[in-house]
mmCIF file with all atom_site columns, C-alpha atoms in Angstrom:
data_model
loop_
_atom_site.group_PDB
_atom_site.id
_atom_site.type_symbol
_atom_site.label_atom_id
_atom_site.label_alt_id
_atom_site.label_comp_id
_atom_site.label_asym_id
_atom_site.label_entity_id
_atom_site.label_seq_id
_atom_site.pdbx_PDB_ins_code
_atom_site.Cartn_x
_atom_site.Cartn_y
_atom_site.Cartn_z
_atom_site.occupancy
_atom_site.B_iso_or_equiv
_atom_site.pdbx_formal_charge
_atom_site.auth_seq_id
_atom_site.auth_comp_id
_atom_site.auth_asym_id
_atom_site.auth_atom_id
_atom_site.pdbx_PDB_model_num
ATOM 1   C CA . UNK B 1 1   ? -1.740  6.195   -20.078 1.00 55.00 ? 1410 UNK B CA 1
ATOM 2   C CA . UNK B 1 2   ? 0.674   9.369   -19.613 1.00 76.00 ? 1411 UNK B CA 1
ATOM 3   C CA . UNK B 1 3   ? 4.063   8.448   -18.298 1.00 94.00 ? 1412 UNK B CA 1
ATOM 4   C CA . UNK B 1 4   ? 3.837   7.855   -14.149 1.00 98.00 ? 1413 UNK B CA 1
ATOM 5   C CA . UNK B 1 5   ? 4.804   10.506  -12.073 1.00 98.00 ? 1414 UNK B CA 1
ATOM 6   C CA . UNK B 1 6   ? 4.089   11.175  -8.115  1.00 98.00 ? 1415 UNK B CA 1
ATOM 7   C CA . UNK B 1 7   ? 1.574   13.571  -8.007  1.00 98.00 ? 1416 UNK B CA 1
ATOM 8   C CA . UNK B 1 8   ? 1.938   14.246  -4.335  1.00 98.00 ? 1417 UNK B CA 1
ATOM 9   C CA . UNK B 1 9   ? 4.570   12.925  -1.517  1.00 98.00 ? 1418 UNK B CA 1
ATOM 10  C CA . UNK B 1 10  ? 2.593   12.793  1.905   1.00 98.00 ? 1419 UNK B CA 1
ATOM 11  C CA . UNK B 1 11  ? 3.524   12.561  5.469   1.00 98.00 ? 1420 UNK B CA 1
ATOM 12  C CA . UNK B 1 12  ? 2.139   12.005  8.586   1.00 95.00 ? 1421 UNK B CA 1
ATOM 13  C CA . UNK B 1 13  ? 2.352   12.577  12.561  1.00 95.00 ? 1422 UNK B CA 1
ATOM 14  C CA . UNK B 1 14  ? 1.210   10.245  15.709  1.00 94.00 ? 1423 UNK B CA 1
ATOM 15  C CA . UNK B 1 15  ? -1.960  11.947  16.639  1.00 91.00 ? 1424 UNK B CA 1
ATOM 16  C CA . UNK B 1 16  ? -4.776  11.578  19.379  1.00 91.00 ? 1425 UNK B CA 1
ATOM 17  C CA . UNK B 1 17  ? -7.467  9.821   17.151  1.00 89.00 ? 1426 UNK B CA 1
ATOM 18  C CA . UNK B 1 18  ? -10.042 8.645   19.373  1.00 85.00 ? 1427 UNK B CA 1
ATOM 19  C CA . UNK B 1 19  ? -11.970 6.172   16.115  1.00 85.00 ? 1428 UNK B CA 1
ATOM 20  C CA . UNK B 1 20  ? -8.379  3.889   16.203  1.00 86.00 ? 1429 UNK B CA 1
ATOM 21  C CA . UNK B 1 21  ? -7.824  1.187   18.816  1.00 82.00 ? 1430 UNK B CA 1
ATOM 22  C CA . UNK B 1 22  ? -5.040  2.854   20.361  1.00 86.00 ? 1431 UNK B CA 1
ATOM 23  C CA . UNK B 1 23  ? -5.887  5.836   20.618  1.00 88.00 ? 1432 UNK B CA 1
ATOM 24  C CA . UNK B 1 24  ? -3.296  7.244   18.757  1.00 90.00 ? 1433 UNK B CA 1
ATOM 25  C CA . UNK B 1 25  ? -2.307  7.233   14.502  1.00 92.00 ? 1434 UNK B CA 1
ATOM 26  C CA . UNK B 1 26  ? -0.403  8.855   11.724  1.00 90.00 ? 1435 UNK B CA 1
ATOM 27  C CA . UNK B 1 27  ? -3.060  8.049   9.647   1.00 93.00 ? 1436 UNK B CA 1
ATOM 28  C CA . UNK B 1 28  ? -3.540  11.218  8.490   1.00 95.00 ? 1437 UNK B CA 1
ATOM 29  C CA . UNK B 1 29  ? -1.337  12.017  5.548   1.00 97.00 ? 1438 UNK B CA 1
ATOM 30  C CA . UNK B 1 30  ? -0.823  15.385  3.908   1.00 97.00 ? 1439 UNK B CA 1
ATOM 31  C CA . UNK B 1 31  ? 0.562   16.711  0.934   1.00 97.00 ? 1440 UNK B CA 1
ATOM 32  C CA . UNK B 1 32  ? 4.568   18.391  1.599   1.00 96.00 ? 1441 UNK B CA 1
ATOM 33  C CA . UNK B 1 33  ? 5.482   20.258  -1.665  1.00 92.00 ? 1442 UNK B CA 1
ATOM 34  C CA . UNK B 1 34  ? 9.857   20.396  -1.741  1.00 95.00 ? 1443 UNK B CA 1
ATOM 35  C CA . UNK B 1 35  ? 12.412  17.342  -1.572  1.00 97.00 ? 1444 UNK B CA 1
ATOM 36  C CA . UNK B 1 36  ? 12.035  14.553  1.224   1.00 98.00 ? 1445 UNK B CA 1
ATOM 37  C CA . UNK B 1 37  ? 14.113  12.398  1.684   1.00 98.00 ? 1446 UNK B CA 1
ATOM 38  C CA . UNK B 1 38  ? 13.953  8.945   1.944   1.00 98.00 ? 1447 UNK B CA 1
ATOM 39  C CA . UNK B 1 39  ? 15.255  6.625   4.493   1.00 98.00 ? 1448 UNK B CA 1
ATOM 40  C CA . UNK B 1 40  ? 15.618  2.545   5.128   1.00 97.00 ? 1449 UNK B CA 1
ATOM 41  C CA . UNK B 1 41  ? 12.342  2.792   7.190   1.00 97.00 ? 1450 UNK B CA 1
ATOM 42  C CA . UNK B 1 42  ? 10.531  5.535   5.478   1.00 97.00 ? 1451 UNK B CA 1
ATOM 43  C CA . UNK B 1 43  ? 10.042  9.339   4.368   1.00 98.00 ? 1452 UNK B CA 1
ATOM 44  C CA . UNK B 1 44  ? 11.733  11.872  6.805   1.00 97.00 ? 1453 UNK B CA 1
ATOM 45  C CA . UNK B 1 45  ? 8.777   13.684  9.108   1.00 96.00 ? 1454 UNK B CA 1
ATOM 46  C CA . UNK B 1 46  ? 6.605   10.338  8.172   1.00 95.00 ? 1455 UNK B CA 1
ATOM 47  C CA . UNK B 1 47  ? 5.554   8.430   11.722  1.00 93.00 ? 1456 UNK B CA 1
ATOM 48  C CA . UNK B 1 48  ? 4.017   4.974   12.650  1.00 90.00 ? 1457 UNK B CA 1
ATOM 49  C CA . UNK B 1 49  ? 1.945   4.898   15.107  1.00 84.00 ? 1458 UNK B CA 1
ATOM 50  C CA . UNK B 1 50  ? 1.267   1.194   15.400  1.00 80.00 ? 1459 UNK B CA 1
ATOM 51  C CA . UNK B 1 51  ? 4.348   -0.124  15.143  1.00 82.00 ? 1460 UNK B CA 1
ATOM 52  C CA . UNK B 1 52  ? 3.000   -3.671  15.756  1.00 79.00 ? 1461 UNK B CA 1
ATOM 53  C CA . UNK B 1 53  ? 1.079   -3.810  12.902  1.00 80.00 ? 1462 UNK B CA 1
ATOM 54  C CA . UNK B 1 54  ? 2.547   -1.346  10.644  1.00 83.00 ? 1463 UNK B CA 1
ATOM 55  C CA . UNK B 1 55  ? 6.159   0.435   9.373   1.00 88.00 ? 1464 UNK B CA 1
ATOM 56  C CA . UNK B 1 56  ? 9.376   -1.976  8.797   1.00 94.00 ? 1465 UNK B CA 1
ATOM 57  C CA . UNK B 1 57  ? 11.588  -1.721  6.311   1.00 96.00 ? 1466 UNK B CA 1
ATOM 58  C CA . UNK B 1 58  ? 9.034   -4.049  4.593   1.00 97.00 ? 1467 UNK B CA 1
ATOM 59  C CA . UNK B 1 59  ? 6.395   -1.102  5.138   1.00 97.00 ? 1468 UNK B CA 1
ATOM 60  C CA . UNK B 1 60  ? 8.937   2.055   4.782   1.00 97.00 ? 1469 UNK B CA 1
ATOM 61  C CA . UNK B 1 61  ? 6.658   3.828   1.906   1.00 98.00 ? 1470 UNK B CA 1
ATOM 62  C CA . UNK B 1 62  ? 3.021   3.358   0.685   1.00 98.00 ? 1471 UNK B CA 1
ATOM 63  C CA . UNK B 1 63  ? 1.886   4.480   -3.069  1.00 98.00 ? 1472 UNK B CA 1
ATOM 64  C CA . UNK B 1 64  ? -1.502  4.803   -4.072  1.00 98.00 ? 1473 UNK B CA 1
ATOM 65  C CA . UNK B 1 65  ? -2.987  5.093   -7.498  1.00 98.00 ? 1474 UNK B CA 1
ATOM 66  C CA . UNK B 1 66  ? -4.591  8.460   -8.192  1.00 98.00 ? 1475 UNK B CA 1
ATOM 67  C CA . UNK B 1 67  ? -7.207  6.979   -10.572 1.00 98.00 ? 1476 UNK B CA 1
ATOM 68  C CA . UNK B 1 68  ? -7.916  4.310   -7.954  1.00 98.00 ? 1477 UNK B CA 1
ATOM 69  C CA . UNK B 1 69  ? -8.652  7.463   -5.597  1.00 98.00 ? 1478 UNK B CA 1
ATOM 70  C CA . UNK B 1 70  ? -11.017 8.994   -8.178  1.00 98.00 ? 1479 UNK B CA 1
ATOM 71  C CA . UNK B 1 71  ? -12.632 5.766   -8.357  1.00 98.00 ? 1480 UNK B CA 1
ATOM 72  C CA . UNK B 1 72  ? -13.630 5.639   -4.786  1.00 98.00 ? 1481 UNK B CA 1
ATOM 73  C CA . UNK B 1 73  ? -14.708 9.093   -4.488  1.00 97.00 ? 1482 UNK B CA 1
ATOM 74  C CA . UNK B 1 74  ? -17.025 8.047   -7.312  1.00 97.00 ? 1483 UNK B CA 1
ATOM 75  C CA . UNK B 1 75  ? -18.529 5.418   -5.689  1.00 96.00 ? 1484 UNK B CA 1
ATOM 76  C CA . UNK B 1 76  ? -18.590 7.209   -2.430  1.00 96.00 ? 1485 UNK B CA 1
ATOM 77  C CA . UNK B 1 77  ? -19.962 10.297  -3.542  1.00 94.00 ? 1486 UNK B CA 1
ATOM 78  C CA . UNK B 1 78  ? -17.980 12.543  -2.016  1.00 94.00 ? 1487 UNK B CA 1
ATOM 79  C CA . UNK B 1 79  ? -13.673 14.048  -3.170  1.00 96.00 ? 1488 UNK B CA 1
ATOM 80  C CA . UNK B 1 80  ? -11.169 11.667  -1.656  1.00 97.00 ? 1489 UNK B CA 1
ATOM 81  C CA . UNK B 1 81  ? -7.438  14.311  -1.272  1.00 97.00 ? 1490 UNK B CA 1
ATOM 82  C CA . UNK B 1 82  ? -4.460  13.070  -2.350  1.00 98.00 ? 1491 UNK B CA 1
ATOM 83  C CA . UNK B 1 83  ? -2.588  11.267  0.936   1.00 98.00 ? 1492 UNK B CA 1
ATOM 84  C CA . UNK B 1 84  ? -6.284  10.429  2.424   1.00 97.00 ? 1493 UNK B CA 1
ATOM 85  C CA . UNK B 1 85  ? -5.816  6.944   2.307   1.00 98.00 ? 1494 UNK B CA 1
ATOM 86  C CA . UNK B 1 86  ? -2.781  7.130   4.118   1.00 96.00 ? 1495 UNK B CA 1
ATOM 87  C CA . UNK B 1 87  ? -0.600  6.858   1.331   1.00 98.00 ? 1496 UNK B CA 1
ATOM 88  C CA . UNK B 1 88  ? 3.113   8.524   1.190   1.00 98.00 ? 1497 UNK B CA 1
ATOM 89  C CA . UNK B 1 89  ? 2.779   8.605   -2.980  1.00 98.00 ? 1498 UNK B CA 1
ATOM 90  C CA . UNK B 1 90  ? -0.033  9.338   -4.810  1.00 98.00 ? 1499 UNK B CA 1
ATOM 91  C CA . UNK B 1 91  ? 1.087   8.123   -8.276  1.00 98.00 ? 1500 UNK B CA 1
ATOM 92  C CA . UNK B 1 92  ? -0.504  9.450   -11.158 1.00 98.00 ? 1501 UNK B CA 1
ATOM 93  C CA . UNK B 1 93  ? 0.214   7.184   -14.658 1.00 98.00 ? 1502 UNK B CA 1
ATOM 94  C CA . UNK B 1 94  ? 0.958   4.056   -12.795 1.00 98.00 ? 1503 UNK B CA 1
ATOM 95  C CA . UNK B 1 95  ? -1.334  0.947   -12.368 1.00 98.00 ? 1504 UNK B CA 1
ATOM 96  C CA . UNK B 1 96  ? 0.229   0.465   -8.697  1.00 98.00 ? 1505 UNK B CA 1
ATOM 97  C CA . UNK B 1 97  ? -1.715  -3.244  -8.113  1.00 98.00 ? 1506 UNK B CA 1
ATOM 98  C CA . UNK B 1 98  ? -0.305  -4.452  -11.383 1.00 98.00 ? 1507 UNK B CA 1
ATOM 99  C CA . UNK B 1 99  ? 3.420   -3.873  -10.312 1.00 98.00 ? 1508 UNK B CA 1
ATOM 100 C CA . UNK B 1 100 ? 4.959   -7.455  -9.462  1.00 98.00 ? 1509 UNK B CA 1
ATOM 101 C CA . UNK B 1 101 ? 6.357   -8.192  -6.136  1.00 98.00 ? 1510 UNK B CA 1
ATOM 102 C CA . UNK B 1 102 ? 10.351  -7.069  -6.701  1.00 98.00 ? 1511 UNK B CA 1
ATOM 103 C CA . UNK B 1 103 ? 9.622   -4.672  -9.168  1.00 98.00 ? 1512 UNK B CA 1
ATOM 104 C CA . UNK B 1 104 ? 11.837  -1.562  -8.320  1.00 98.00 ? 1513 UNK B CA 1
ATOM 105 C CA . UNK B 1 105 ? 11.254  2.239   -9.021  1.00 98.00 ? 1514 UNK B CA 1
ATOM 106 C CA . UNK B 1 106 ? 13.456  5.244   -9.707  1.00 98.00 ? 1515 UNK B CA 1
ATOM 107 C CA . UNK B 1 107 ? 11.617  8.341   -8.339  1.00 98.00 ? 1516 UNK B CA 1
ATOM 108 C CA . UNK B 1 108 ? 14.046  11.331  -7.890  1.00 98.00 ? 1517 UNK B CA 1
ATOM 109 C CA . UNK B 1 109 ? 17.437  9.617   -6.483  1.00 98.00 ? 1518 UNK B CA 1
ATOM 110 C CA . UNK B 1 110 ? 15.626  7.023   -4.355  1.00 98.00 ? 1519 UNK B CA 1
ATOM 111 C CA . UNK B 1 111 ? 15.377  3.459   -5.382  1.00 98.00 ? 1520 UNK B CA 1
ATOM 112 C CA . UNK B 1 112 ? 11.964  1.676   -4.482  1.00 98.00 ? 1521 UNK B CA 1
ATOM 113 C CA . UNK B 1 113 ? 11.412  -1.953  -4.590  1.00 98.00 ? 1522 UNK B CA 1
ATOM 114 C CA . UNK B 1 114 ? 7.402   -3.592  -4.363  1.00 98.00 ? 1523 UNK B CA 1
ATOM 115 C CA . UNK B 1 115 ? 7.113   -5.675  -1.628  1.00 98.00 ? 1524 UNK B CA 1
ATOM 116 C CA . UNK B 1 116 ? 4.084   -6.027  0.359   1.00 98.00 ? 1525 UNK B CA 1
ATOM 117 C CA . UNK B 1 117 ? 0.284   -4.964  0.194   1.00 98.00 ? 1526 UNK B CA 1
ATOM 118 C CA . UNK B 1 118 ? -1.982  -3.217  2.417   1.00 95.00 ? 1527 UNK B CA 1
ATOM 119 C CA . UNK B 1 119 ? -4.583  -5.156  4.204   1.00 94.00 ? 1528 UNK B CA 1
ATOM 120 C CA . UNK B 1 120 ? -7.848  -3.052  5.210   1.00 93.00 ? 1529 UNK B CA 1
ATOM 121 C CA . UNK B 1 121 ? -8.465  -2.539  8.645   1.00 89.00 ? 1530 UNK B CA 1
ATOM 122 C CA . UNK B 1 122 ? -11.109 -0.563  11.746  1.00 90.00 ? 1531 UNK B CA 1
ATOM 123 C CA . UNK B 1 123 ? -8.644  1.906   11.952  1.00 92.00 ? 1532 UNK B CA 1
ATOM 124 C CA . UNK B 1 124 ? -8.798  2.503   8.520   1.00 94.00 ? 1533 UNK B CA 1
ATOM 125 C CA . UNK B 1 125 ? -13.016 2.641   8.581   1.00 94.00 ? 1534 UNK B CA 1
ATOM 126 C CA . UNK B 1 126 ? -13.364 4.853   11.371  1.00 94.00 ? 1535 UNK B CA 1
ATOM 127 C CA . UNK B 1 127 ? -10.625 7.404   9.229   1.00 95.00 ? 1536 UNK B CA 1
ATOM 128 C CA . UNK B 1 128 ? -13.118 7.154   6.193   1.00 95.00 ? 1537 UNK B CA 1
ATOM 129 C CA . UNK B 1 129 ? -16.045 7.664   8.934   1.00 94.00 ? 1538 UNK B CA 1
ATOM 130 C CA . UNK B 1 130 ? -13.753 10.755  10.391  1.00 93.00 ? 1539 UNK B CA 1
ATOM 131 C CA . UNK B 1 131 ? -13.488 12.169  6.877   1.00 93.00 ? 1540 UNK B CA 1
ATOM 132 C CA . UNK B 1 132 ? -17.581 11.936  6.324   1.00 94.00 ? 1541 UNK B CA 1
ATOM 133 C CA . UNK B 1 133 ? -17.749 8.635   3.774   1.00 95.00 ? 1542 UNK B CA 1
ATOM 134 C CA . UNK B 1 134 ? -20.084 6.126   3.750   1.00 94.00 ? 1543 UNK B CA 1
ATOM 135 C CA . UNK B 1 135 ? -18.121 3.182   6.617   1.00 92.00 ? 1544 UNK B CA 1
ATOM 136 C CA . UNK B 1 136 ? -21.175 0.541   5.610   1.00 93.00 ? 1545 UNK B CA 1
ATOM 137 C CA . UNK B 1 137 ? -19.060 -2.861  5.421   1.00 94.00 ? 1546 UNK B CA 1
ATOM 138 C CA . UNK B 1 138 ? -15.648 -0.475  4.100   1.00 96.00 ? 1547 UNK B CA 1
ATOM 139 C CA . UNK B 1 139 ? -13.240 -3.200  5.009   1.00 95.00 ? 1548 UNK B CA 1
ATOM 140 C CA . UNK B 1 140 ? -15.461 -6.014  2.999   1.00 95.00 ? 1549 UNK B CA 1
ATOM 141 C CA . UNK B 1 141 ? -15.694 -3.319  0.274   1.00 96.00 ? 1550 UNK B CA 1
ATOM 142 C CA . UNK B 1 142 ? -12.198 -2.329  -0.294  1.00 96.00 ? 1551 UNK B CA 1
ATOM 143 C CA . UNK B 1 143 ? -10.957 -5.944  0.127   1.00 95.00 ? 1552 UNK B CA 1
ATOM 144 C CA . UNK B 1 144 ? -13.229 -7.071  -2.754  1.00 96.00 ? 1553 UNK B CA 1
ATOM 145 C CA . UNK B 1 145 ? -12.050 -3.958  -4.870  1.00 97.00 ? 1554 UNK B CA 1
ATOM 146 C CA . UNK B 1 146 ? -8.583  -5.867  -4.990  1.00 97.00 ? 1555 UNK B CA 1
ATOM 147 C CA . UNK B 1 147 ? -6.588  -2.795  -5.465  1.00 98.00 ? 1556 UNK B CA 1
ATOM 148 C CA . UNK B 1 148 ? -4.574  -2.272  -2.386  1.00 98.00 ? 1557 UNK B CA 1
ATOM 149 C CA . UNK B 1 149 ? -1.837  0.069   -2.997  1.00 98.00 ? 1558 UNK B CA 1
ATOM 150 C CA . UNK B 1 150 ? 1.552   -1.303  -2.577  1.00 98.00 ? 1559 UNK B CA 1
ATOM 151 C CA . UNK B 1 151 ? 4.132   -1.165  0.192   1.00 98.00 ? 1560 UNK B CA 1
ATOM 152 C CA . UNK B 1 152 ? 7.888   -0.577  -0.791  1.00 98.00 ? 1561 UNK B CA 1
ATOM 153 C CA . UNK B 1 153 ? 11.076  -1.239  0.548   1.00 98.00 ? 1562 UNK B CA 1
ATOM 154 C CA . UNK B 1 154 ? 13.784  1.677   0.169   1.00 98.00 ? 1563 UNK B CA 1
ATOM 155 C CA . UNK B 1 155 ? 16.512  -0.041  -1.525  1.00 98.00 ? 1564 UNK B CA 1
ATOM 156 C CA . UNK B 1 156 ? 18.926  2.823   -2.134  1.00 98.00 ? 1565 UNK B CA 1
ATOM 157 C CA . UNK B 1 157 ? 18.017  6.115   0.088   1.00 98.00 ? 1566 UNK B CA 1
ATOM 158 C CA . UNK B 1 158 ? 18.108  9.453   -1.463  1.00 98.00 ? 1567 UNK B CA 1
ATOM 159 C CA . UNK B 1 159 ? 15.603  12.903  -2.326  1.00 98.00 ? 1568 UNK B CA 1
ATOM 160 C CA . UNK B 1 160 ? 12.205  12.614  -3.703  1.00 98.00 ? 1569 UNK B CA 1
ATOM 161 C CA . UNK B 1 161 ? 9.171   15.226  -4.444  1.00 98.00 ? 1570 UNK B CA 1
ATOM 162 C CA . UNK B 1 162 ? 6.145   16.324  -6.076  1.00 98.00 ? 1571 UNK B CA 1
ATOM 163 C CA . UNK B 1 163 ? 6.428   16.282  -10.030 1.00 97.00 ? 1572 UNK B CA 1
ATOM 164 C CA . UNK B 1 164 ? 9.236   13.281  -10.254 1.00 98.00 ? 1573 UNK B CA 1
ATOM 165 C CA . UNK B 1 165 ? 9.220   10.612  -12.845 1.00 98.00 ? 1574 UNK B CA 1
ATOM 166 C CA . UNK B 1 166 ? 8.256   7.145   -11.695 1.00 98.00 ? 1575 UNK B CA 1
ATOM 167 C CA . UNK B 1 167 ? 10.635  5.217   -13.677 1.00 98.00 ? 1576 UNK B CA 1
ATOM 168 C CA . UNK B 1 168 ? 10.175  1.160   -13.272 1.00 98.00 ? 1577 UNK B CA 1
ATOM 169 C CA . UNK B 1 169 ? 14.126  -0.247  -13.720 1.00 98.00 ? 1578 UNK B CA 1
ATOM 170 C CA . UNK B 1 170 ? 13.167  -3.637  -12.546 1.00 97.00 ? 1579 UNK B CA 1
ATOM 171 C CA . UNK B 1 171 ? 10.606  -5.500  -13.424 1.00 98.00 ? 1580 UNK B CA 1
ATOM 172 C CA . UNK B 1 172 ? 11.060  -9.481  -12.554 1.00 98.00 ? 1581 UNK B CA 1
ATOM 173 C CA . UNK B 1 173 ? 8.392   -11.327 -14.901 1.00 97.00 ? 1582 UNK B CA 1
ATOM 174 C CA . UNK B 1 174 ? 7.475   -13.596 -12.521 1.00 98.00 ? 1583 UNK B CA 1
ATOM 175 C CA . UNK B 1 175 ? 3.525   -12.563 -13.476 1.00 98.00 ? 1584 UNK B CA 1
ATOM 176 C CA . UNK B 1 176 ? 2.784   -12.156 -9.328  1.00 98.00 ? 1585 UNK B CA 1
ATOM 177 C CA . UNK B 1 177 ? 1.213   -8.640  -8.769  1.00 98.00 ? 1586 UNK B CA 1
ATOM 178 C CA . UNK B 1 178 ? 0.577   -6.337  -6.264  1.00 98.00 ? 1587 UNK B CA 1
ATOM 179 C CA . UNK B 1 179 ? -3.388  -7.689  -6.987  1.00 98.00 ? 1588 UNK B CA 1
ATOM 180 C CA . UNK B 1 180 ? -2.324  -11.149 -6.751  1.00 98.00 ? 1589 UNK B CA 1
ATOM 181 C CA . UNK B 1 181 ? -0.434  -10.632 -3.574  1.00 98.00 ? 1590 UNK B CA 1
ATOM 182 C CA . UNK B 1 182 ? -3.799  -8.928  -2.066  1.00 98.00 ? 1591 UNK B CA 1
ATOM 183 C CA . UNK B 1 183 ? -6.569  -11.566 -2.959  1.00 98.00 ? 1592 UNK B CA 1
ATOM 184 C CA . UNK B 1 184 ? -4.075  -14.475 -2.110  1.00 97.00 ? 1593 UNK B CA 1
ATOM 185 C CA . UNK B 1 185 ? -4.608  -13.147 1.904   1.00 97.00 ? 1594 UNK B CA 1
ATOM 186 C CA . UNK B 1 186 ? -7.858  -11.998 1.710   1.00 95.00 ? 1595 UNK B CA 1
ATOM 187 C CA . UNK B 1 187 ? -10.157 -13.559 -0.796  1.00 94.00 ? 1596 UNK B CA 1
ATOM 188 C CA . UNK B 1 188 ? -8.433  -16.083 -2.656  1.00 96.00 ? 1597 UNK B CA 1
ATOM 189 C CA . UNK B 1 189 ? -6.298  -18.531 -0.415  1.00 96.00 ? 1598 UNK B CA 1
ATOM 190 C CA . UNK B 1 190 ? -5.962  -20.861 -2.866  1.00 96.00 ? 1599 UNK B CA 1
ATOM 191 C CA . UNK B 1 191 ? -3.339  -18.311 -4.995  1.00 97.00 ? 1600 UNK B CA 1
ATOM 192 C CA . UNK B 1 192 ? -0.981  -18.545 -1.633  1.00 97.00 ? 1601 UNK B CA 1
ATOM 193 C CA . UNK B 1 193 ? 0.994   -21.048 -3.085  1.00 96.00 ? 1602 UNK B CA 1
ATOM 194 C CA . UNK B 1 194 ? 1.676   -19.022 -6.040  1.00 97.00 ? 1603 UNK B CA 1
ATOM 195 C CA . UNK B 1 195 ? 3.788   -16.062 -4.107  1.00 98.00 ? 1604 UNK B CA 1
ATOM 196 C CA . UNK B 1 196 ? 6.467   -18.919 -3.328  1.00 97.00 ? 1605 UNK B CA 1
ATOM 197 C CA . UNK B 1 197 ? 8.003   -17.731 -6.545  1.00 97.00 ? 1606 UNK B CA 1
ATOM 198 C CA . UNK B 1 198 ? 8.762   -14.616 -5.268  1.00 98.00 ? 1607 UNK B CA 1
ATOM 199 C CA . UNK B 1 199 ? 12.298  -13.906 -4.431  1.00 96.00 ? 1608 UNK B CA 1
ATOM 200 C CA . UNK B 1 200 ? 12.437  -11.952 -1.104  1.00 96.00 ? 1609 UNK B CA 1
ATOM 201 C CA . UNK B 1 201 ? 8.542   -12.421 -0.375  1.00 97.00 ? 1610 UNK B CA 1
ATOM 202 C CA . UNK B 1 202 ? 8.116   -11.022 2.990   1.00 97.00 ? 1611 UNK B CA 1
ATOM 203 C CA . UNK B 1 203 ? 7.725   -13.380 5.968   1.00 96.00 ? 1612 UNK B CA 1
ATOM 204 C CA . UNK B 1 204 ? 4.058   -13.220 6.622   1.00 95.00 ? 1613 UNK B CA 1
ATOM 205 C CA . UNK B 1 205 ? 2.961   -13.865 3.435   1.00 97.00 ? 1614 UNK B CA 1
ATOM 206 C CA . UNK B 1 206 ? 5.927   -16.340 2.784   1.00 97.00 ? 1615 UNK B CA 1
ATOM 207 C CA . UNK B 1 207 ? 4.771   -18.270 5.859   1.00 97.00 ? 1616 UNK B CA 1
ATOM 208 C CA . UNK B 1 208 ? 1.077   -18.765 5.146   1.00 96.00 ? 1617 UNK B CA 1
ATOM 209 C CA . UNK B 1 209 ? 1.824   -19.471 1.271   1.00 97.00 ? 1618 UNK B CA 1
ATOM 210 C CA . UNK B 1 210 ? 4.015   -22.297 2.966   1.00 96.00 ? 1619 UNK B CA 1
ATOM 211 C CA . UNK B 1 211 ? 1.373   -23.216 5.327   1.00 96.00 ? 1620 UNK B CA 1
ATOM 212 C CA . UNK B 1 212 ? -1.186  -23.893 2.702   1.00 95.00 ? 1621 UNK B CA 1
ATOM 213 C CA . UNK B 1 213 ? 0.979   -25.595 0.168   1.00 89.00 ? 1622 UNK B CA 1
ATOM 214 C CA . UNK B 1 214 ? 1.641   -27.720 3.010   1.00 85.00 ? 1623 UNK B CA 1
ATOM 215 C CA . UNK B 1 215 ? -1.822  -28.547 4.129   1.00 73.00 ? 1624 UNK B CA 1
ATOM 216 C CA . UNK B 1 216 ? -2.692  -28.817 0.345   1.00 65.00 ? 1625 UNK B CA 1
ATOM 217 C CA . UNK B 1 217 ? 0.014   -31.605 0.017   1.00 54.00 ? 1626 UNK B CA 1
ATOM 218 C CA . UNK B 1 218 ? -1.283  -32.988 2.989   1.00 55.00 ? 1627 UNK B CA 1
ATOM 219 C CA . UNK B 1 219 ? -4.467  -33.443 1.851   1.00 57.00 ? 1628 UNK B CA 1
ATOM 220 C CA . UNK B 1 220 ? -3.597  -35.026 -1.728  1.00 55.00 ? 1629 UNK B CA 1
ATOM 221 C CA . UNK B 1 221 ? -1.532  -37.682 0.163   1.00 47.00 ? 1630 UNK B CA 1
#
């Protein structure tokens, strides 16, 4: 594998999309060429438009693997653009869902740090459906793909762009991946227990890891 580099850096703004349940979505991603900069919630000109369910500082960036891109436009039949998935970094290089939770990247000045996963939902269906792919069973399908793309916190703020090095500094051995993270809320409950290790696990999956160890416990009594 050639050494990881972002291959694009892509932002978004609140639009009218009549497919999401609000009626409204910065879904749509696009390619900026140039510095952004980075911020404690996210890329400068990037927007959230359900701010419910998505954007925090637990949320502030999305990366996507380029390969796992050409993979589904394989299996789709049809191009998938860099940013279409909604992702601020399409990394080339990088196997994205095998970062650990607390691993932390170097890319330009800005300091990245894994912390969450991406969990499929309508929205996200009726963008493939806008964009002409298949939507057949899309959120079953990309949950039992496992290979989510990862959320990152911005740890130290700074200037990124097209063409910089993604340079892992931090990488905390704990074995707990990006992949592991994803099929412990989706597919595979029984791995919830595992993210406990995790220092700084966000709170959602922190509390349902704690929830079944509990009931597991429970059960063994």
């Amino acid at each position: 594998m050639s050494d990881p580099v972002v291959l694009s850096v892509n932002v978004g703004r609140v639009k009218e999309q009549v497919f999401t349940v609000l009626g409204r979505s910065a879904i749509d991603k696009r390619p900026l060429s140039g510095p952004v900069r980075s911020t404690p919630l996210g890329l400068i000109g990037d927007e959230v438009g359900d701010v419910k369910h998505h954007g925090g500082p637990d949320q502030a960036v999305y990366a996507y693997a380029r390969e796992e891109l050409d993979w589904w436009s394989a299996e789709l039949g049809g191009e998938i653009r860099d940013g279409e998935f909604a992702e601020n970094l399409t990394t080339l290089g990088l196997d994205v869902d095998a970062a650990e939770l607390g691993e932390r990247w170097r890319i330009g000045t800005t300091l990245l740090e894994v912390a969450s996963v991406r969990i499929p939902c309508n929205d996200f269906k009726g963008w493939m459906g806008r964009n002409g792919h298949p939507t057949k069973a899309w959120v079953r399908r990309f949950a039992e793909r496992g290979r989510p793309g990862a959320y990152l916190r911005v740890l130290e703020t700074g200037v990124l762009q097209q063409g910089d090095a993604v340079d892992v500094v931090r990488r905390p051995g704990h074995g707990v991946t990006v992949a592991t993270m994803f099929a412990a809320l989706t597919t595979r409950r029984e791995l919830l227990p595992e993210l406990l290790v995790v220092e700084g696990l966000v709170e959602e999956a922190r509390l349902a890891a704690e929830a079944y160890a509990g009931a597991d416990t429970g059960a063994r009594k």
